[in-house]
Amino acid sequence: MVQVRINGQALPIPVERLSTFADLIELVKSSIDPEHMVTQIHLDGRDLRDDEWSMSPSQLQGTSLDFNSGRPEVYVAERLQDASSVVRSCFFEFRDARKGFQDGDTATGNKRLKVAVDTLKAFFEWYGTLLQLVPEAARPRLDISQEVVEISETCKKIVQQQLYQSWWALGESLEKDLEPKLDKLEDTCRKVAREAQGTVNS
């Protein structure tokens, strides 16, 4: 038997009759407040591993599944508290890449630059996904699209310099152009997080 709880309350779901894990999630969604969303899923008290999302419900025998739900704006406000620290870590990754280029160590610079770009891209995608969860009327207050466009343009220029192996110019672009923009984005994310938290508390 599979024990399913939503916000600590047992839910009598015939899990064995379901064919996929996605079916189970849809059934749980239909059982919670329509204004809420599933914010967390724990299997036997821990986060699900990536490979466990594709399990069939019959493989869950003898386990317990805990679902937490909440209002989307509360979930988003909680997640946005981490945004500025993610941008700060991106800033340091780009700075480390720049120092590699300026020290003449292009192999290290290129390696660190790839990590920094991938992290920043993942951050923008994550932020965009969060923004879709809040009501449309609330999105302008949390919007960072202007900063994203400016940073993306600078990143395109940096990629061009990388292709042409203009290492000195690349280091200059990172230091004088991208790093200040990331610094500004970090401040914006801090402000947006306060705004999101204020909306939830009001």
PDB file of C-alpha atoms in Angstrom:
ATOM      1  CA  MET A   1       0.000   0.000   0.000  1.00  0.00           C
ATOM      2  CA  VAL A   2       1.047   3.590  -0.693  1.00  0.00           C
ATOM      3  CA  GLN A   3       0.346   6.213   1.940  1.00  0.00           C
ATOM      4  CA  VAL A   4      -0.525   9.586   0.365  1.00  0.00           C
ATOM      5  CA  ARG A   5      -0.798  12.752   2.463  1.00  0.00           C
ATOM      6  CA  ILE A   6      -1.621  16.316   1.432  1.00  0.00           C
ATOM      7  CA  ASN A   7      -0.424  18.941   3.893  1.00  0.00           C
ATOM      8  CA  GLY A   8      -0.220  16.179   6.507  1.00  0.00           C
ATOM      9  CA  GLN A   9      -3.749  14.863   5.940  1.00  0.00           C
ATOM     10  CA  ALA A  10      -4.111  11.270   4.704  1.00  0.00           C
ATOM     11  CA  LEU A  11      -5.780  10.994   1.298  1.00  0.00           C
ATOM     12  CA  PRO A  12      -7.395   7.669   0.393  1.00  0.00           C
ATOM     13  CA  ILE A  13      -6.246   7.340  -3.218  1.00  0.00           C
ATOM     14  CA  PRO A  14      -6.273   3.950  -4.970  1.00  0.00           C
ATOM     15  CA  VAL A  15      -2.718   4.481  -6.239  1.00  0.00           C
ATOM     16  CA  GLU A  16      -2.426   0.909  -7.534  1.00  0.00           C
ATOM     17  CA  ARG A  17      -5.110   1.586 -10.164  1.00  0.00           C
ATOM     18  CA  LEU A  18      -3.199   4.480 -11.707  1.00  0.00           C
ATOM     19  CA  SER A  19      -0.881   3.819 -14.626  1.00  0.00           C
ATOM     20  CA  THR A  20       1.657   6.678 -14.278  1.00  0.00           C
ATOM     21  CA  PHE A  21       3.125   8.957 -11.618  1.00  0.00           C
ATOM     22  CA  ALA A  22       1.764  11.914 -13.620  1.00  0.00           C
ATOM     23  CA  ASP A  23      -1.767  10.472 -13.156  1.00  0.00           C
ATOM     24  CA  LEU A  24      -1.192  10.433  -9.393  1.00  0.00           C
ATOM     25  CA  ILE A  25      -0.075  14.075  -9.411  1.00  0.00           C
ATOM     26  CA  GLU A  26      -3.128  15.092 -11.461  1.00  0.00           C
ATOM     27  CA  LEU A  27      -5.386  13.269  -8.990  1.00  0.00           C
ATOM     28  CA  VAL A  28      -3.719  15.066  -6.077  1.00  0.00           C
ATOM     29  CA  LYS A  29      -4.109  18.402  -7.883  1.00  0.00           C
ATOM     30  CA  SER A  30      -7.827  17.757  -8.275  1.00  0.00           C
ATOM     31  CA  SER A  31      -8.064  17.111  -4.523  1.00  0.00           C
ATOM     32  CA  ILE A  32      -6.544  20.404  -3.344  1.00  0.00           C
ATOM     33  CA  ASP A  33      -7.943  23.921  -3.187  1.00  0.00           C
ATOM     34  CA  PRO A  34      -8.329  25.138  -6.814  1.00  0.00           C
ATOM     35  CA  GLU A  35      -6.455  28.331  -5.882  1.00  0.00           C
ATOM     36  CA  HIS A  36      -3.492  26.297  -4.632  1.00  0.00           C
ATOM     37  CA  MET A  37      -0.713  24.441  -6.416  1.00  0.00           C
ATOM     38  CA  VAL A  38       1.531  21.536  -5.416  1.00  0.00           C
ATOM     39  CA  THR A  39       4.656  23.169  -3.963  1.00  0.00           C
ATOM     40  CA  GLN A  40       6.575  20.122  -2.708  1.00  0.00           C
ATOM     41  CA  ILE A  41       6.567  16.338  -3.089  1.00  0.00           C
ATOM     42  CA  HIS A  42       8.458  14.056  -0.695  1.00  0.00           C
ATOM     43  CA  LEU A  43       8.909  10.316  -1.027  1.00  0.00           C
ATOM     44  CA  ASP A  44       9.583   8.693   2.362  1.00  0.00           C
ATOM     45  CA  GLY A  45      10.522  12.103   3.769  1.00  0.00           C
ATOM     46  CA  ARG A  46      12.988  13.154   1.057  1.00  0.00           C
ATOM     47  CA  ASP A  47      12.878  14.999  -2.276  1.00  0.00           C
ATOM     48  CA  LEU A  48      12.160  12.859  -5.321  1.00  0.00           C
ATOM     49  CA  ARG A  49      15.189  11.927  -7.424  1.00  0.00           C
ATOM     50  CA  ASP A  50      15.002  12.677 -11.161  1.00  0.00           C
ATOM     51  CA  ASP A  51      14.655   8.992 -12.105  1.00  0.00           C
ATOM     52  CA  GLU A  52      11.726   8.531  -9.680  1.00  0.00           C
ATOM     53  CA  TRP A  53       9.428  10.878 -11.608  1.00  0.00           C
ATOM     54  CA  SER A  54       9.032   8.174 -14.270  1.00  0.00           C
ATOM     55  CA  MET A  55       8.123   5.378 -11.825  1.00  0.00           C
ATOM     56  CA  SER A  56       4.784   3.656 -12.127  1.00  0.00           C
ATOM     57  CA  PRO A  57       2.534   3.820  -9.043  1.00  0.00           C
ATOM     58  CA  SER A  58       2.902   0.039  -8.583  1.00  0.00           C
ATOM     59  CA  GLN A  59       6.627   0.631  -7.853  1.00  0.00           C
ATOM     60  CA  LEU A  60       5.642   2.849  -4.917  1.00  0.00           C
ATOM     61  CA  GLN A  61       4.332  -0.034  -2.801  1.00  0.00           C
ATOM     62  CA  GLY A  62       5.281   0.336   0.872  1.00  0.00           C
ATOM     63  CA  THR A  63       6.222   4.007   0.567  1.00  0.00           C
ATOM     64  CA  SER A  64       4.705   7.256   1.763  1.00  0.00           C
ATOM     65  CA  LEU A  65       4.176  10.286  -0.451  1.00  0.00           C
ATOM     66  CA  ASP A  66       3.739  13.715   1.083  1.00  0.00           C
ATOM     67  CA  PHE A  67       2.391  16.566  -1.016  1.00  0.00           C
ATOM     68  CA  ASN A  68       2.426  20.164   0.177  1.00  0.00           C
ATOM     69  CA  SER A  69       0.235  22.761  -1.451  1.00  0.00           C
ATOM     70  CA  GLY A  70      -0.039  26.527  -1.223  1.00  0.00           C
ATOM     71  CA  ARG A  71      -0.982  29.689  -3.054  1.00  0.00           C
ATOM     72  CA  PRO A  72       1.227  30.301  -6.130  1.00  0.00           C
ATOM     73  CA  GLU A  73       2.151  33.825  -5.009  1.00  0.00           C
ATOM     74  CA  VAL A  74       3.417  32.481  -1.653  1.00  0.00           C
ATOM     75  CA  TYR A  75       5.484  29.812  -3.430  1.00  0.00           C
ATOM     76  CA  VAL A  76       6.933  32.404  -5.828  1.00  0.00           C
ATOM     77  CA  ALA A  77       7.704  34.867  -3.017  1.00  0.00           C
ATOM     78  CA  GLU A  78       9.601  32.138  -1.129  1.00  0.00           C
ATOM     79  CA  ARG A  79      11.614  31.133  -4.201  1.00  0.00           C
ATOM     80  CA  LEU A  80      12.444  34.735  -5.122  1.00  0.00           C
ATOM     81  CA  GLN A  81      14.275  35.129  -1.801  1.00  0.00           C
ATOM     82  CA  ASP A  82      17.062  33.056  -3.436  1.00  0.00           C
ATOM     83  CA  ALA A  83      17.231  35.052  -6.697  1.00  0.00           C
ATOM     84  CA  SER A  84      19.772  37.691  -5.644  1.00  0.00           C
ATOM     85  CA  SER A  85      22.183  35.095  -4.218  1.00  0.00           C
ATOM     86  CA  VAL A  86      22.011  33.086  -7.480  1.00  0.00           C
ATOM     87  CA  VAL A  87      22.859  36.248  -9.450  1.00  0.00           C
ATOM     88  CA  ARG A  88      25.706  36.975  -7.010  1.00  0.00           C
ATOM     89  CA  SER A  89      27.175  33.508  -7.615  1.00  0.00           C
ATOM     90  CA  CYS A  90      26.867  34.135 -11.397  1.00  0.00           C
ATOM     91  CA  PHE A  91      28.741  37.418 -10.909  1.00  0.00           C
ATOM     92  CA  PHE A  92      31.633  35.603  -9.194  1.00  0.00           C
ATOM     93  CA  GLU A  93      31.706  32.898 -11.878  1.00  0.00           C
ATOM     94  CA  PHE A  94      31.994  35.541 -14.613  1.00  0.00           C
ATOM     95  CA  ARG A  95      34.617  37.411 -12.569  1.00  0.00           C
ATOM     96  CA  ASP A  96      36.689  34.223 -12.190  1.00  0.00           C
ATOM     97  CA  ALA A  97      36.431  33.654 -15.960  1.00  0.00           C
ATOM     98  CA  ARG A  98      37.536  37.242 -16.620  1.00  0.00           C
ATOM     99  CA  LYS A  99      40.545  36.863 -14.327  1.00  0.00           C
ATOM    100  CA  GLY A 100      41.515  33.725 -16.252  1.00  0.00           C
ATOM    101  CA  PHE A 101      41.483  35.655 -19.535  1.00  0.00           C
ATOM    102  CA  GLN A 102      43.326  38.638 -18.052  1.00  0.00           C
ATOM    103  CA  ASP A 103      45.987  36.322 -16.589  1.00  0.00           C
ATOM    104  CA  GLY A 104      46.516  34.750 -20.018  1.00  0.00           C
ATOM    105  CA  ASP A 105      45.013  31.413 -18.952  1.00  0.00           C
ATOM    106  CA  THR A 106      42.438  31.141 -21.749  1.00  0.00           C
ATOM    107  CA  ALA A 107      41.706  27.441 -21.114  1.00  0.00           C
ATOM    108  CA  THR A 108      40.575  28.170 -17.545  1.00  0.00           C
ATOM    109  CA  GLY A 109      38.820  31.351 -18.685  1.00  0.00           C
ATOM    110  CA  ASN A 110      36.830  29.482 -21.337  1.00  0.00           C
ATOM    111  CA  LYS A 111      35.926  26.684 -18.948  1.00  0.00           C
ATOM    112  CA  ARG A 112      34.706  29.111 -16.274  1.00  0.00           C
ATOM    113  CA  LEU A 113      32.904  31.231 -18.856  1.00  0.00           C
ATOM    114  CA  LYS A 114      30.890  28.225 -20.020  1.00  0.00           C
ATOM    115  CA  VAL A 115      29.843  27.411 -16.442  1.00  0.00           C
ATOM    116  CA  ALA A 116      28.880  31.052 -15.841  1.00  0.00           C
ATOM    117  CA  VAL A 117      26.824  31.315 -19.051  1.00  0.00           C
ATOM    118  CA  ASP A 118      25.031  28.007 -18.360  1.00  0.00           C
ATOM    119  CA  THR A 119      24.215  29.099 -14.790  1.00  0.00           C
ATOM    120  CA  LEU A 120      22.893  32.470 -15.956  1.00  0.00           C
ATOM    121  CA  LYS A 121      20.799  30.866 -18.704  1.00  0.00           C
ATOM    122  CA  ALA A 122      19.306  28.400 -16.195  1.00  0.00           C
ATOM    123  CA  PHE A 123      18.557  31.312 -13.842  1.00  0.00           C
ATOM    124  CA  PHE A 124      16.686  33.250 -16.552  1.00  0.00           C
ATOM    125  CA  GLU A 125      14.631  30.153 -17.451  1.00  0.00           C
ATOM    126  CA  TRP A 126      13.857  29.471 -13.771  1.00  0.00           C
ATOM    127  CA  TYR A 127      12.814  33.078 -13.210  1.00  0.00           C
ATOM    128  CA  GLY A 128      10.595  33.037 -16.312  1.00  0.00           C
ATOM    129  CA  THR A 129       8.880  29.866 -15.066  1.00  0.00           C
ATOM    130  CA  LEU A 130       8.233  31.459 -11.656  1.00  0.00           C
ATOM    131  CA  LEU A 131       6.772  34.560 -13.301  1.00  0.00           C
ATOM    132  CA  GLN A 132       4.213  32.412 -15.132  1.00  0.00           C
ATOM    133  CA  LEU A 133       2.863  31.197 -11.774  1.00  0.00           C
ATOM    134  CA  VAL A 134       1.752  34.616 -10.534  1.00  0.00           C
ATOM    135  CA  PRO A 135      -1.423  36.378 -11.727  1.00  0.00           C
ATOM    136  CA  GLU A 136      -0.851  38.491 -14.848  1.00  0.00           C
ATOM    137  CA  ALA A 137      -1.655  41.712 -13.000  1.00  0.00           C
ATOM    138  CA  ALA A 138       1.192  41.083 -10.539  1.00  0.00           C
ATOM    139  CA  ARG A 139       3.856  40.265 -13.158  1.00  0.00           C
ATOM    140  CA  PRO A 140       4.973  43.827 -14.031  1.00  0.00           C
ATOM    141  CA  ARG A 141       6.163  44.347 -10.427  1.00  0.00           C
ATOM    142  CA  LEU A 142       8.377  41.251 -10.671  1.00  0.00           C
ATOM    143  CA  ASP A 143       9.539  41.822 -14.248  1.00  0.00           C
ATOM    144  CA  ILE A 144      13.304  41.812 -14.941  1.00  0.00           C
ATOM    145  CA  SER A 145      13.033  41.594 -18.752  1.00  0.00           C
ATOM    146  CA  GLN A 146      14.857  44.913 -19.314  1.00  0.00           C
ATOM    147  CA  GLU A 147      17.894  43.630 -17.403  1.00  0.00           C
ATOM    148  CA  VAL A 148      17.681  40.251 -19.166  1.00  0.00           C
ATOM    149  CA  VAL A 149      17.730  41.928 -22.606  1.00  0.00           C
ATOM    150  CA  GLU A 150      20.722  44.128 -21.691  1.00  0.00           C
ATOM    151  CA  ILE A 151      22.687  41.209 -20.226  1.00  0.00           C
ATOM    152  CA  SER A 152      21.837  38.960 -23.199  1.00  0.00           C
ATOM    153  CA  GLU A 153      23.143  41.612 -25.636  1.00  0.00           C
ATOM    154  CA  THR A 154      26.413  41.843 -23.702  1.00  0.00           C
ATOM    155  CA  CYS A 155      26.702  38.035 -23.655  1.00  0.00           C
ATOM    156  CA  LYS A 156      26.292  37.936 -27.471  1.00  0.00           C
ATOM    157  CA  LYS A 157      29.174  40.417 -27.797  1.00  0.00           C
ATOM    158  CA  ILE A 158      31.298  38.297 -25.436  1.00  0.00           C
ATOM    159  CA  VAL A 159      30.600  35.148 -27.486  1.00  0.00           C
ATOM    160  CA  GLN A 160      31.729  37.001 -30.640  1.00  0.00           C
ATOM    161  CA  GLN A 161      34.955  38.034 -28.911  1.00  0.00           C
ATOM    162  CA  GLN A 162      35.449  34.439 -27.786  1.00  0.00           C
ATOM    163  CA  LEU A 163      34.989  33.163 -31.374  1.00  0.00           C
ATOM    164  CA  TYR A 164      37.562  35.655 -32.642  1.00  0.00           C
ATOM    165  CA  GLN A 165      39.826  34.880 -29.676  1.00  0.00           C
ATOM    166  CA  SER A 166      39.927  38.561 -28.690  1.00  0.00           C
ATOM    167  CA  TRP A 167      40.865  37.675 -25.127  1.00  0.00           C
ATOM    168  CA  TRP A 168      41.831  41.178 -23.980  1.00  0.00           C
ATOM    169  CA  ALA A 169      38.588  42.685 -25.357  1.00  0.00           C
ATOM    170  CA  LEU A 170      36.622  39.810 -23.808  1.00  0.00           C
ATOM    171  CA  GLY A 171      38.133  40.506 -20.380  1.00  0.00           C
ATOM    172  CA  GLU A 172      37.305  44.200 -20.772  1.00  0.00           C
ATOM    173  CA  SER A 173      33.678  43.420 -21.746  1.00  0.00           C
ATOM    174  CA  LEU A 174      33.283  41.172 -18.729  1.00  0.00           C
ATOM    175  CA  GLU A 175      34.762  43.696 -16.313  1.00  0.00           C
ATOM    176  CA  LYS A 176      33.357  46.983 -17.661  1.00  0.00           C
ATOM    177  CA  ASP A 177      30.071  45.841 -19.191  1.00  0.00           C
ATOM    178  CA  LEU A 178      28.723  42.534 -17.870  1.00  0.00           C
ATOM    179  CA  GLU A 179      29.815  42.637 -14.223  1.00  0.00           C
ATOM    180  CA  PRO A 180      28.149  46.046 -13.539  1.00  0.00           C
ATOM    181  CA  LYS A 181      24.944  44.763 -15.181  1.00  0.00           C
ATOM    182  CA  LEU A 182      24.960  41.642 -13.013  1.00  0.00           C
ATOM    183  CA  ASP A 183      25.557  43.834  -9.967  1.00  0.00           C
ATOM    184  CA  LYS A 184      22.510  45.900 -10.933  1.00  0.00           C
ATOM    185  CA  LEU A 185      20.457  42.722 -11.547  1.00  0.00           C
ATOM    186  CA  GLU A 186      21.347  41.468  -8.063  1.00  0.00           C
ATOM    187  CA  ASP A 187      19.966  44.719  -6.581  1.00  0.00           C
ATOM    188  CA  THR A 188      16.840  44.411  -8.738  1.00  0.00           C
ATOM    189  CA  CYS A 189      16.272  40.815  -7.603  1.00  0.00           C
ATOM    190  CA  ARG A 190      16.580  41.881  -3.963  1.00  0.00           C
ATOM    191  CA  LYS A 191      13.999  44.626  -4.553  1.00  0.00           C
ATOM    192  CA  VAL A 192      11.675  42.235  -6.439  1.00  0.00           C
ATOM    193  CA  ALA A 193      11.901  39.693  -3.589  1.00  0.00           C
ATOM    194  CA  ARG A 194      10.834  42.380  -1.100  1.00  0.00           C
ATOM    195  CA  GLU A 195       7.992  43.377  -3.420  1.00  0.00           C
ATOM    196  CA  ALA A 196       6.815  39.751  -3.738  1.00  0.00           C
ATOM    197  CA  GLN A 197       6.983  39.226   0.016  1.00  0.00           C
ATOM    198  CA  GLY A 198       5.072  42.476   0.616  1.00  0.00           C
ATOM    199  CA  THR A 199       2.310  41.347  -1.758  1.00  0.00           C
ATOM    200  CA  VAL A 200       1.935  38.070   0.147  1.00  0.00           C
ATOM    201  CA  ASN A 201       1.870  39.782   3.555  1.00  0.00           C
ATOM    202  CA  SER A 202      -0.610  42.512   2.582  1.00  0.00           C
TER     203      SER A 202
END
